[in-house]
Coordinates of C-alpha atoms and ligand atoms in Angstrom, one line a residue:
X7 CA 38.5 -110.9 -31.2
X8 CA 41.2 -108.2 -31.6
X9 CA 44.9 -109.8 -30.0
X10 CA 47.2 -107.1 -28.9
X11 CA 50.7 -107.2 -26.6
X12 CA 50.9 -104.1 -24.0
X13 CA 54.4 -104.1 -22.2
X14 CA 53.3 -104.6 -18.4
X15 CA 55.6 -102.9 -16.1
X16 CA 53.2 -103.3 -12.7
X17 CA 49.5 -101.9 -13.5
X18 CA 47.7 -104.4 -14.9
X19 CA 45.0 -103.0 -17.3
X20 CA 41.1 -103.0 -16.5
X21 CA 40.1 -106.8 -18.0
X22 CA 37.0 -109.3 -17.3
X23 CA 39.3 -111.8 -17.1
X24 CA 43.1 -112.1 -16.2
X25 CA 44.8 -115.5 -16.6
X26 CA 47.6 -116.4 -14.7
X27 CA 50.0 -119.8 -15.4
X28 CA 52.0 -121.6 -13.0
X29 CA 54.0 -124.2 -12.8
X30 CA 53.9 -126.6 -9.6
X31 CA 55.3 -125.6 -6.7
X32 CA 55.4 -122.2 -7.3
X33 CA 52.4 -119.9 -5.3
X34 CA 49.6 -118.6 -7.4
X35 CA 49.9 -114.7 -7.1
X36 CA 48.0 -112.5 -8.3
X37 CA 50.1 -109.0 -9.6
X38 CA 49.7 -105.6 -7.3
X39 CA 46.1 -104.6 -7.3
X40 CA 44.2 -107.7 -7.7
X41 CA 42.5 -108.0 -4.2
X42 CA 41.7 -112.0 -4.2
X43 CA 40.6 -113.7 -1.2
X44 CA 42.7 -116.0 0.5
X45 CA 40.0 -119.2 -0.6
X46 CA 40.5 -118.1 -4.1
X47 CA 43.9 -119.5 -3.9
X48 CA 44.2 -121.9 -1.6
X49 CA 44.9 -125.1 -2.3
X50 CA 45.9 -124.3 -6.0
X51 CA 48.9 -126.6 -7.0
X52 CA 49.9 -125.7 -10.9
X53 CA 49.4 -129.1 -11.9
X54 CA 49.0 -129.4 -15.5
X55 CA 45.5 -128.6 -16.8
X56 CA 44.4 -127.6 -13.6
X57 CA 42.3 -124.3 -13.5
X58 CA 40.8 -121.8 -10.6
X59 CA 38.7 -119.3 -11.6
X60 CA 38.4 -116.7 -8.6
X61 CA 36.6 -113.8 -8.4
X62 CA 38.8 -110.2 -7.3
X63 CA 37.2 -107.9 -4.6
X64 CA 38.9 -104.9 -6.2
X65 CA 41.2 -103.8 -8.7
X66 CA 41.7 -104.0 -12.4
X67 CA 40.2 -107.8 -13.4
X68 CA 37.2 -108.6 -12.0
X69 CA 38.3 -112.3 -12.4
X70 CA 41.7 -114.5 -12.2
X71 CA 42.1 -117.4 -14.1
X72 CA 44.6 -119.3 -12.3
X73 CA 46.1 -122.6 -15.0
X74 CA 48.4 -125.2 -14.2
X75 CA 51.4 -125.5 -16.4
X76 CA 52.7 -128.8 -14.7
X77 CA 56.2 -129.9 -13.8
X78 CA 58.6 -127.1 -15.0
X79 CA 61.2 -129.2 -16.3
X80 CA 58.2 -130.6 -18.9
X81 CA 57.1 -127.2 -20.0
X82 CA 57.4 -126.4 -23.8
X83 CA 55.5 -124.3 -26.1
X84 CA 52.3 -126.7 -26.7
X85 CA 51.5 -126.4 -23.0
X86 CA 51.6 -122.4 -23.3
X87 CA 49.4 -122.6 -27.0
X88 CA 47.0 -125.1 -24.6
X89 CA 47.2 -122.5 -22.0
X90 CA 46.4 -119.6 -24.4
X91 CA 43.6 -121.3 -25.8
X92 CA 42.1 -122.9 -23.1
X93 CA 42.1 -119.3 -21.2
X94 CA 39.8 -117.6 -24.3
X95 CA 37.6 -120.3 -24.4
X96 CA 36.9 -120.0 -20.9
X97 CA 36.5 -115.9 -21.0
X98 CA 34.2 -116.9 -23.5
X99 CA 32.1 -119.1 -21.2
X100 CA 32.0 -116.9 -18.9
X101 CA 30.9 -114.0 -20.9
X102 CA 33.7 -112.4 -20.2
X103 CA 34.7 -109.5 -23.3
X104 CA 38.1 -108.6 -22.3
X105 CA 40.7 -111.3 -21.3
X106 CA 44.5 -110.9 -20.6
X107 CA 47.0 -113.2 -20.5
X108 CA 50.3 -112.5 -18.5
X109 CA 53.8 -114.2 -19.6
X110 CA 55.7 -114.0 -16.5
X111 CA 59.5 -113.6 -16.4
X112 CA 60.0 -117.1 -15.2
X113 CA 58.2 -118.5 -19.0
X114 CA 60.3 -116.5 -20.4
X115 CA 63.9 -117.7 -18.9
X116 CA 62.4 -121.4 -19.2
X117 CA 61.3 -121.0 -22.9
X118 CA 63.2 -117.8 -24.4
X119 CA 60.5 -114.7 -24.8
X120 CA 59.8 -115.3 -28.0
X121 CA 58.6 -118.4 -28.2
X122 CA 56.2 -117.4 -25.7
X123 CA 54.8 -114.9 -27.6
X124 CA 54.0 -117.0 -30.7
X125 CA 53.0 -119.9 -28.6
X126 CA 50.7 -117.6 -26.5
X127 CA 49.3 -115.0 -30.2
X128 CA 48.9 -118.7 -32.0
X129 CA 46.6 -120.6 -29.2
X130 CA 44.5 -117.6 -28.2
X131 CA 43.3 -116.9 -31.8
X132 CA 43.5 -120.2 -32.4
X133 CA 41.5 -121.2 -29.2
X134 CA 39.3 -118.9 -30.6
X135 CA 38.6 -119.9 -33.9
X136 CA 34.8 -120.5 -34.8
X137 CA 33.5 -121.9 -38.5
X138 CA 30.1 -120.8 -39.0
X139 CA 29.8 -119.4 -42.6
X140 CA 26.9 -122.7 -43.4
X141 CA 24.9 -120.9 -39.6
X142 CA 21.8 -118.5 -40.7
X143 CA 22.2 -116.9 -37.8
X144 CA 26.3 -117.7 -36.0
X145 CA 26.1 -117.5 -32.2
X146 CA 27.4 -114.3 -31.4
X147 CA 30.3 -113.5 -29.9
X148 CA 31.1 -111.7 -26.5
X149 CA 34.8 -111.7 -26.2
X150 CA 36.3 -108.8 -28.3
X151 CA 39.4 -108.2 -27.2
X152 CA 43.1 -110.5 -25.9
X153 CA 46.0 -108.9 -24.5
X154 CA 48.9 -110.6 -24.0
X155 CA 50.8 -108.7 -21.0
X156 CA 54.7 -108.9 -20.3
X157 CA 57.1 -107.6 -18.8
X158 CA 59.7 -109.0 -21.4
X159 CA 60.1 -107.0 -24.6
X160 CA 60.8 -110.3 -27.0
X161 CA 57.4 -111.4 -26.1
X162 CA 55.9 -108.5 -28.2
X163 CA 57.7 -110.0 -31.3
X164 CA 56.9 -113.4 -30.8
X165 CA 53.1 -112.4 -30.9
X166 CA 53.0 -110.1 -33.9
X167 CA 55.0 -113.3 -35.6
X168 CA 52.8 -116.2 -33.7
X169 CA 49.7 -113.5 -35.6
X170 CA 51.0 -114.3 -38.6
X171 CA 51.0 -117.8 -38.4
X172 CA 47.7 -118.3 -36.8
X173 CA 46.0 -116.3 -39.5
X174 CA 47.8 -118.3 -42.4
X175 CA 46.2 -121.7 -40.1
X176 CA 42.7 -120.2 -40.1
X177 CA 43.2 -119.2 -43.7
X178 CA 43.7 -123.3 -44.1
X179 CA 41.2 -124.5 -41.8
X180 CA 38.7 -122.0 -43.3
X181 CA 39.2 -123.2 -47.1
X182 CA 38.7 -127.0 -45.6
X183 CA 36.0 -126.5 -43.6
X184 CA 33.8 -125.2 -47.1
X185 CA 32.1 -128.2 -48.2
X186 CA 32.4 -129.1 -51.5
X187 CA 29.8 -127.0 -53.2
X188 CA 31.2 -123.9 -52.0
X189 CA 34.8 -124.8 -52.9
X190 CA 35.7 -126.0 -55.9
X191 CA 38.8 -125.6 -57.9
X192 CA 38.1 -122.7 -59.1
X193 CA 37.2 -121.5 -55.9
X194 CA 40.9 -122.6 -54.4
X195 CA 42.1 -121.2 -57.7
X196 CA 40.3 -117.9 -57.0
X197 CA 41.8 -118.0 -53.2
X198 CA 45.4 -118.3 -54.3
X199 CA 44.6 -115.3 -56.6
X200 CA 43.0 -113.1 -53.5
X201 CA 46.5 -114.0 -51.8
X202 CA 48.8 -112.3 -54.5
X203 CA 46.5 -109.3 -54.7
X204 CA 48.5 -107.4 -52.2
X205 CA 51.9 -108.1 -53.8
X206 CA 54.6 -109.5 -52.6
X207 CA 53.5 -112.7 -54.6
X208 CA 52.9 -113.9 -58.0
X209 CA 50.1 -116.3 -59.4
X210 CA 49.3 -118.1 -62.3
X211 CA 46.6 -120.4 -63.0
X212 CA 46.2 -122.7 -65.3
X213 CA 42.9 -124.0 -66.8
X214 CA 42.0 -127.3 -69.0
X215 CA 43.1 -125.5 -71.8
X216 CA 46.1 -125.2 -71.1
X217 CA 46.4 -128.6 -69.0
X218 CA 45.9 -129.8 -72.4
X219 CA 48.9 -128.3 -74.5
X220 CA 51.2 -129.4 -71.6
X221 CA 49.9 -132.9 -71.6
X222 CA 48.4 -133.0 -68.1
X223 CA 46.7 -136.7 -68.9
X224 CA 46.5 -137.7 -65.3
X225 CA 45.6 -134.6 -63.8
X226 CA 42.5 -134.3 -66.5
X227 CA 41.9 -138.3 -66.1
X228 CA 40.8 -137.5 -62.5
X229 CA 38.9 -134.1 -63.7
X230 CA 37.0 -136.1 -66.5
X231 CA 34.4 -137.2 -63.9
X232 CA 32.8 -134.4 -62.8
X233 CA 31.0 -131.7 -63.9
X234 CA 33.7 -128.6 -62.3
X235 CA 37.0 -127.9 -64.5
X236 CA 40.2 -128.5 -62.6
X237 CA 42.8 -125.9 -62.0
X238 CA 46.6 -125.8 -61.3
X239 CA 47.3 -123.1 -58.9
X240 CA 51.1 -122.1 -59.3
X241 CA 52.0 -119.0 -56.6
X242 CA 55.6 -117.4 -56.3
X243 CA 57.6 -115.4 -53.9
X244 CA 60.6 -113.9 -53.8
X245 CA 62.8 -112.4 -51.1
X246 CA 64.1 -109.3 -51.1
X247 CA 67.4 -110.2 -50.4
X248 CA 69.6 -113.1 -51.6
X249 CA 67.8 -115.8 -52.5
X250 CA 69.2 -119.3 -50.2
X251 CA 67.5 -121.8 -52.8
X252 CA 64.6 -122.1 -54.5
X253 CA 61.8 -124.5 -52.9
X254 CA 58.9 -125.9 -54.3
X255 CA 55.9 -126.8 -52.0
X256 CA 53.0 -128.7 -53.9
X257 CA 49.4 -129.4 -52.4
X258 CA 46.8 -132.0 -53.1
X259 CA 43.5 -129.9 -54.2
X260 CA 40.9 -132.5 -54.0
X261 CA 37.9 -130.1 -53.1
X262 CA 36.0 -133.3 -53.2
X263 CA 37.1 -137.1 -53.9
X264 CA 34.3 -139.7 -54.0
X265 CA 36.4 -141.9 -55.4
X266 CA 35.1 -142.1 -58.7
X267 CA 34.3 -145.5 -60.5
X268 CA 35.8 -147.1 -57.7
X269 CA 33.6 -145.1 -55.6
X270 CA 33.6 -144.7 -51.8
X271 CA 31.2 -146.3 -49.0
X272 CA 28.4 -143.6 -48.0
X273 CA 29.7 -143.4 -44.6
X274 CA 31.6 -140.2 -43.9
X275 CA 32.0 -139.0 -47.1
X276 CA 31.3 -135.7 -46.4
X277 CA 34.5 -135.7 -45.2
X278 CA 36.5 -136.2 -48.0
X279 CA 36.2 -132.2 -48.7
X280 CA 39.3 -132.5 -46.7
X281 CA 40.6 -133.7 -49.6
X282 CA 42.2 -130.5 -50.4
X283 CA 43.6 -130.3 -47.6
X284 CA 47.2 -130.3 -48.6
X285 CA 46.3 -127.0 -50.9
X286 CA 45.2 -125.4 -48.2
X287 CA 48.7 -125.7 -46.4
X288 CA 50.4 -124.7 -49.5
X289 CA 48.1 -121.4 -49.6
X290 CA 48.3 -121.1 -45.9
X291 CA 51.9 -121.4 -46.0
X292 CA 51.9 -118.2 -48.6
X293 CA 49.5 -116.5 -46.8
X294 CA 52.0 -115.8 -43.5
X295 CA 54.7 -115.4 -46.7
X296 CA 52.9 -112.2 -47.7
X297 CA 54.2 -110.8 -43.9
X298 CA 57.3 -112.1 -43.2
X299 CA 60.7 -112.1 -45.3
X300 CA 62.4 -115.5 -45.6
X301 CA 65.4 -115.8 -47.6
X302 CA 64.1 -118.4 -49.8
X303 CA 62.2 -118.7 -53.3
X304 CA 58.9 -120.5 -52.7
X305 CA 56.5 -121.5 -55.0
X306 CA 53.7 -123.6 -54.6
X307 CA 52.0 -125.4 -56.6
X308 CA 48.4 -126.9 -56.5
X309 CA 46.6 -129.5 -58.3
X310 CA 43.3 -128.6 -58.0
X311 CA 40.8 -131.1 -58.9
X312 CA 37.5 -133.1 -58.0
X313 CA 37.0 -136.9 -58.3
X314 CA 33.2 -137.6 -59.6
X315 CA 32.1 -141.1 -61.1
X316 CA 30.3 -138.9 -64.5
X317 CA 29.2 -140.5 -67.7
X318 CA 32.5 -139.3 -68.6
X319 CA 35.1 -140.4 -65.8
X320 CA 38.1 -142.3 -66.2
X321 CA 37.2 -146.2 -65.9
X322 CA 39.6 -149.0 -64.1
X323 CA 41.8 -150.2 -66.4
X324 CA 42.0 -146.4 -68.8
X325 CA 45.5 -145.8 -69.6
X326 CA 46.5 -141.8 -69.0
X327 CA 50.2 -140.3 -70.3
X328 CA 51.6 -137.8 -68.1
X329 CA 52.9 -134.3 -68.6
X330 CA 56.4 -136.2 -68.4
X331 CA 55.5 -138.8 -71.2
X332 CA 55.0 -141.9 -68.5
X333 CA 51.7 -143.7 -69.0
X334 CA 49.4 -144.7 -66.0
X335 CA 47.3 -147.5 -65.8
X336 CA 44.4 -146.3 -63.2
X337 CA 43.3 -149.6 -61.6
X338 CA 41.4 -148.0 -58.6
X339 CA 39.7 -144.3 -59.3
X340 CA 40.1 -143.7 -55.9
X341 CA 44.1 -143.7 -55.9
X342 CA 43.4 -140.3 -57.6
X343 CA 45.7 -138.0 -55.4
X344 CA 48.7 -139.6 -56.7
X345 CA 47.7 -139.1 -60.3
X346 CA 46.8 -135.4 -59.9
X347 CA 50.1 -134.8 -58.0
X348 CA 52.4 -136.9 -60.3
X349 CA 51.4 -133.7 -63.1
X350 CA 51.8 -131.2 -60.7
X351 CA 55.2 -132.6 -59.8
X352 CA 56.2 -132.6 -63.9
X353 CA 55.0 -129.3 -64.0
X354 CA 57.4 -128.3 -60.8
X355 CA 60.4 -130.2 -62.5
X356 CA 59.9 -128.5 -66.7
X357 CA 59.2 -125.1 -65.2
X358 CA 60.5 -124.5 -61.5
X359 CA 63.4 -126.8 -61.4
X360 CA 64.0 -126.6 -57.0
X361 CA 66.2 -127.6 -54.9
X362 CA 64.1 -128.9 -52.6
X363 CA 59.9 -130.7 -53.3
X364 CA 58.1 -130.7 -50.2
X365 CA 54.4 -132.2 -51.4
X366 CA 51.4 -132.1 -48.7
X367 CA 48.7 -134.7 -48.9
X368 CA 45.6 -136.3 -47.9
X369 CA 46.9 -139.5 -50.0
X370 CA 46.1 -142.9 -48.2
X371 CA 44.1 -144.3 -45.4
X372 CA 46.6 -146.6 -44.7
X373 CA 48.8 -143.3 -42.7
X374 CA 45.7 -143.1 -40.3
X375 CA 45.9 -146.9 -39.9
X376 CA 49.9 -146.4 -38.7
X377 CA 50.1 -143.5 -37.0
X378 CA 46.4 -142.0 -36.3
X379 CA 45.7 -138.1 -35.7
X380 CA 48.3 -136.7 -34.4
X381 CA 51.7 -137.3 -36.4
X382 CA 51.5 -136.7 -39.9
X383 CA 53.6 -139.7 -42.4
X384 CA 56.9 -138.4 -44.0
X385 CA 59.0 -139.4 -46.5
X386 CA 62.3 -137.6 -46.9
X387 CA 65.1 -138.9 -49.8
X388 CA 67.6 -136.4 -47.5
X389 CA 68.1 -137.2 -43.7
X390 CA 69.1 -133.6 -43.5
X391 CA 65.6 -132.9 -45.0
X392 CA 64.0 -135.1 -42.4
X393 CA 65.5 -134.0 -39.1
X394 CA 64.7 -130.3 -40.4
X395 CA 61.0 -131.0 -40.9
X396 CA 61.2 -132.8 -37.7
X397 CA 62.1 -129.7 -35.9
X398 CA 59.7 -127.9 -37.1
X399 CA 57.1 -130.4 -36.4
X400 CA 57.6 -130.7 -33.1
X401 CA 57.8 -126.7 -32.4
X402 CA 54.6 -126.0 -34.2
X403 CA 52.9 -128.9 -32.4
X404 CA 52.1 -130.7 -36.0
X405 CA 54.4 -133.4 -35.6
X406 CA 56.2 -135.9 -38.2
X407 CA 56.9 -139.6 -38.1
X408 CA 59.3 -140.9 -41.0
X409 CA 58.5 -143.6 -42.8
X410 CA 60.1 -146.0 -45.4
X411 CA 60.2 -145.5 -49.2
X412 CA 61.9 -149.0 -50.6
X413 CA 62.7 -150.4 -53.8
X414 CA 60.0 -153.4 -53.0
X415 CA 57.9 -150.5 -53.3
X416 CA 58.5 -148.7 -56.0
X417 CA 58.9 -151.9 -58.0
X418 CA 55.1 -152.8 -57.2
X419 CA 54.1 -149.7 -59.0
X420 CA 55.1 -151.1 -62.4
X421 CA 52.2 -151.4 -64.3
X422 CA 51.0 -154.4 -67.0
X423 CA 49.9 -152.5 -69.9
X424 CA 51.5 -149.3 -69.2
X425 CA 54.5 -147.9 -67.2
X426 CA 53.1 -147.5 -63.9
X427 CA 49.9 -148.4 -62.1
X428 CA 48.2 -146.3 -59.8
X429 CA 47.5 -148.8 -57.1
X430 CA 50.3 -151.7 -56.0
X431 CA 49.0 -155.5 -56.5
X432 CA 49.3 -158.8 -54.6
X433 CA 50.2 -158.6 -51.2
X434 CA 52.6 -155.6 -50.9
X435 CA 50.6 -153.9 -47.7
X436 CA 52.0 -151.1 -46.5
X437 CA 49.4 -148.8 -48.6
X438 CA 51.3 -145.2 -48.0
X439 CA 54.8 -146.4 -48.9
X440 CA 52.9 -147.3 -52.3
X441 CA 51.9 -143.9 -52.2
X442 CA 54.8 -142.2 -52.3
X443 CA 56.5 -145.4 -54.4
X444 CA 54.1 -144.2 -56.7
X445 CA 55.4 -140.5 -56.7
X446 CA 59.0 -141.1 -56.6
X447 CA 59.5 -141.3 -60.2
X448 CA 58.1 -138.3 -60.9
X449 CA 60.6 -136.3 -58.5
X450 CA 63.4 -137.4 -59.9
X451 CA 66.7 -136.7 -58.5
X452 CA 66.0 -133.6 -56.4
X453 CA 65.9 -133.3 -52.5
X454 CA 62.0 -134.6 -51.8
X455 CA 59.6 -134.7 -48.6
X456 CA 56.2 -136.3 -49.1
X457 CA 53.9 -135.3 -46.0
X458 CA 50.9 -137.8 -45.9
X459 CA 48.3 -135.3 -43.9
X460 CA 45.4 -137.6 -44.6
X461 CA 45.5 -138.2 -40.3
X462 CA 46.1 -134.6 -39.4
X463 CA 44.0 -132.8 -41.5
X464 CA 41.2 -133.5 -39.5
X465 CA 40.0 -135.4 -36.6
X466 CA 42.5 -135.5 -34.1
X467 CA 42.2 -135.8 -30.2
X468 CA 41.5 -132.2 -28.7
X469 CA 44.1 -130.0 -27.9
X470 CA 42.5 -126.6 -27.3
X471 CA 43.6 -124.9 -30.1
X472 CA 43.4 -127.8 -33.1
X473 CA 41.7 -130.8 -32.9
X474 CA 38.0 -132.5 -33.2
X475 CA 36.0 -132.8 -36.4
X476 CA 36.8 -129.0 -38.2
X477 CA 40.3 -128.9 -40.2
X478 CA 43.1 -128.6 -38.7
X479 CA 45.0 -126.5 -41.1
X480 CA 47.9 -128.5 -40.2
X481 CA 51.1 -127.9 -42.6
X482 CA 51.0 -124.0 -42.9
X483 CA 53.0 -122.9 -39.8
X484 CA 55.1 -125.9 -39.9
X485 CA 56.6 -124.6 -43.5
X486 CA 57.6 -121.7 -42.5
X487 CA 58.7 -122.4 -39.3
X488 CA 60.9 -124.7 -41.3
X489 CA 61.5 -121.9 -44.4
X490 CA 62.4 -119.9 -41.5
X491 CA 65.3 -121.9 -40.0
X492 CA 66.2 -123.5 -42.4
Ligands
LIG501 N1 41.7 -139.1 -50.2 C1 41.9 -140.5 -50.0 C2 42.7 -140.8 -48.8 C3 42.0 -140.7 -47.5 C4 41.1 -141.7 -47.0 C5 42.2 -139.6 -46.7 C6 40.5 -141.5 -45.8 C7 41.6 -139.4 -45.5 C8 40.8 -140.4 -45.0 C9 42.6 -141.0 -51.2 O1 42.4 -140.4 -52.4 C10 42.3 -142.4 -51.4 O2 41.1 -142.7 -51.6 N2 43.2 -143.3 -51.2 C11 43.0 -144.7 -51.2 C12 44.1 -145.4 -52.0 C13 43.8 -146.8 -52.3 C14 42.7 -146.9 -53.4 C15 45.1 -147.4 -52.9 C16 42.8 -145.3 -49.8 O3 43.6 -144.9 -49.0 O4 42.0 -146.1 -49.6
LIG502 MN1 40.6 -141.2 -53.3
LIG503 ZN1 41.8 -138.5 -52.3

């Protein structure tokens, strides 16, 4: 589906469909030239969700699309991504191939015109995105084209910008939706590489070999098991002006975790080729990099791994030494993410040396426990750091909760035979704080965000444009809406 904006003075061009929003109370119109019958709009009230589909007698769209945007002073950007989204799905069903959405003058005072673009570009081709690389034959598709019509020039921005970031999400969604034995880590590797072939952005990939001369112990403890090599993706970018800061983002690249040893009930496990998820927000967040210009160094950096119980995997009990020297004792082979994130976080501190880790990852069940699908857990060592990822949760519509990273915590990761253990013991609870406990030492000093995505990735109540059983690609806009502002 090609998504365009046309500047729409009166004439609305020739379209299959043409949605219209409105808020409540105000009378569904349709613009000069779309004959509707009075019964087509009667009764219509602009509550939220609410949708009319009436057929035109004459003029440019065959068909109006009439979608309730509820209470005006409740309207924000979600509602107009829902909207968006909820307006190409139903061109679709109708077999519609044209559809046109129209941001009226009113959004655009409420909202700023902007923000209605993006929100409008990001839940059409979102609304619209499809996963059917495993189909023989996909379902074809009728709808080919979107236009996004307003009358207020900033909209046109906001679109060509909201394109950006839905393209970086469906870059994510698409690298979690491979199962496992399409995507491995050298396959991720391989995708970070396809991302700095067009400039703009620098890669370097590390192999065992070299995991090896930098002491990577717990990062090739997890690899041990299984039969594909791991990799550690490392992408840069610069701006072209000043630089603010340098930032370091680092994803969690389980293409698959089984658990290992410790290995996982039957049940759903298919789904833990999510367990890259937090990868694929790094790469997603590099792939909108490519396009825009923020005034910040980024570099991201992947831990790219699988976790397989092999003749040769890492056993409960094995000690591990990582990159930094600290040794691990792996109780549970299934606490993996932390292990292969700990090197990746060495690695970030000898050779990149930020001013700011954000890390992204599917790490515990324990988030999904507290806060379910639809807020992601965060731990922030700044509060300045937390209300800015905040922000840009809640404008990207993948939100943050903050949670609590105490001492109790940390001390429960100190281990018996070695320096730390992988999993807490006795009755500590609280299983993502002992996550990120876990982490914490490996950071050091330096201002620190750890995103448990292990909820959102996946799975979360339907929202039109993200949500249900496919990845979510959640994490990729919300960067760099934060690199943006910050
Ligand atoms: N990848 C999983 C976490 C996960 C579980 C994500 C379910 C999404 C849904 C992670 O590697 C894991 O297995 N964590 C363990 C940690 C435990 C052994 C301390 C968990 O959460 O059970
Ligand atoms: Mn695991
Ligand atoms: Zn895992």
């Amino acid at each position: 589906m090609k998504l365009t904006f046309q500047a729409f003075s009166s004439r609305v061009p020739n379209t299959h469909l043409l949605a219209l929003p409105l808020c409540e109370g105000e009378k569904p119109h349709a613009p000069q030239g779309v004959a509707l019958s009075k019964v087509g709009t009667t009764d219509v009230k602009g509550e939220w969700k609410e949708t009319r589909v009436a057929d035109a007698s004459a003029g440019p769209a065959r068909r109006v699309l009439f979608y309730g945007l509820g209470k005006k002073a409740q309207l924000d950007v979600e509602k107009l991504r829902r909207f968006a989204a909820a307006s190409v799905q139903r061109a679709e069903a109708l077999g519609a191939e044209s559809v046109a959405l129209l941001a009226p003058q009113s959004l655009c005072d409420a909202l700023g015109a902007e923000r209605v673009g993006v929100a409008l570009a990001e839940g059409a081709r979102l609304g619209a995105y499809r996963f059917d690389e495993g189909k023989s034959k996909p379902k074809e598709r009728k709808l080919a084209s979107c236009t996004i019509l307003s009358a207020v020039k900033g909209v046109g921005t906001g679109v060509e910008k909201g394109l950006v970031l839905a393209e970086a999400n469906s870059f994510a969604r698409d690298l979690q939706n491979r199962p496992a034995n399409l995507l491995t880590p050298r396959d991720l590797a391989a995708a970070a590489r396809s991302l700095a072939k067009a400039g703009r952005i620098a890669v370097q990939i590390l192999d065992e070999v070299d995991m090896k001369k930098m002491g990577m112990g717990l990062l090739l403890g997890v690899a041990q098991g299984s039969r594909q090599p791991p990799r550690l993706v490392h992408l840069s970018y610069k701006p072209k002006g000043k630089s603010k800061g340098v930032v370091a983002l680092v994803g969690k690249g389980l293409t698959f975790d089984s658990g290992g040893i410790s290995i996982k009930p039957s049940a759903k496990m298919d789904e833990m080729r999510y367990d890259m998820s937090g990868a694929a927000a790094v790469l997603g967040a590099f792939h909108a990099l490519r396009k825009l210009d923020v005034p910040w160094e980024v570099h991201g950096v992947c831990a790219c791994s699988e976790n397989m119980p092999g003749g040769a995997a890492t056993k409960p009990g094995d000690i591990h030494t990582a990159m930094n020297g600290t040794t691990v004792e792996v109780l549970n082979t299934d606490a993996e993410g932390r292990l292969v994130l700990a090197d990746a976080l060495c690695y970030v501190n000898s050779k990149i040396k930020p001013d700011t880790v954000i890390d992204l990852a599917t790490l515990t069940g324990a988030v999904v426990v507290a806060l379910g699908h639809e807020l992601s857990g965060m731990f922030a060592s700044t509060d300045r750091l937390r209300d800015e990822l905040l922000a840009a949760g809640e404008e990207t519509g993948e939100r943050l909760w903050p949670l609590p990273l105490l001492d109790v915590h940390k001390d429960a990761m100190k281990g018996q035979y070695a320096d730390l253990k992988n999993i807490s013991g006795g009755d500590l609870g609280a299983g993502s704080s002992a996550g990120a406990a876990f982490l914490a030492p490996f950071v050091g000093e330096r201002e620190w965000a750890h995103l448990d995505i292990a909820g959102t990735a996946w799975g979360g109540t339907p929202r039109d444009w993200v949500g249900g059983p496919l990845g979510s690609g959640v994490g990729a806009r919300m960067l760099v809406r934060w690199l943006e502002t910050r």
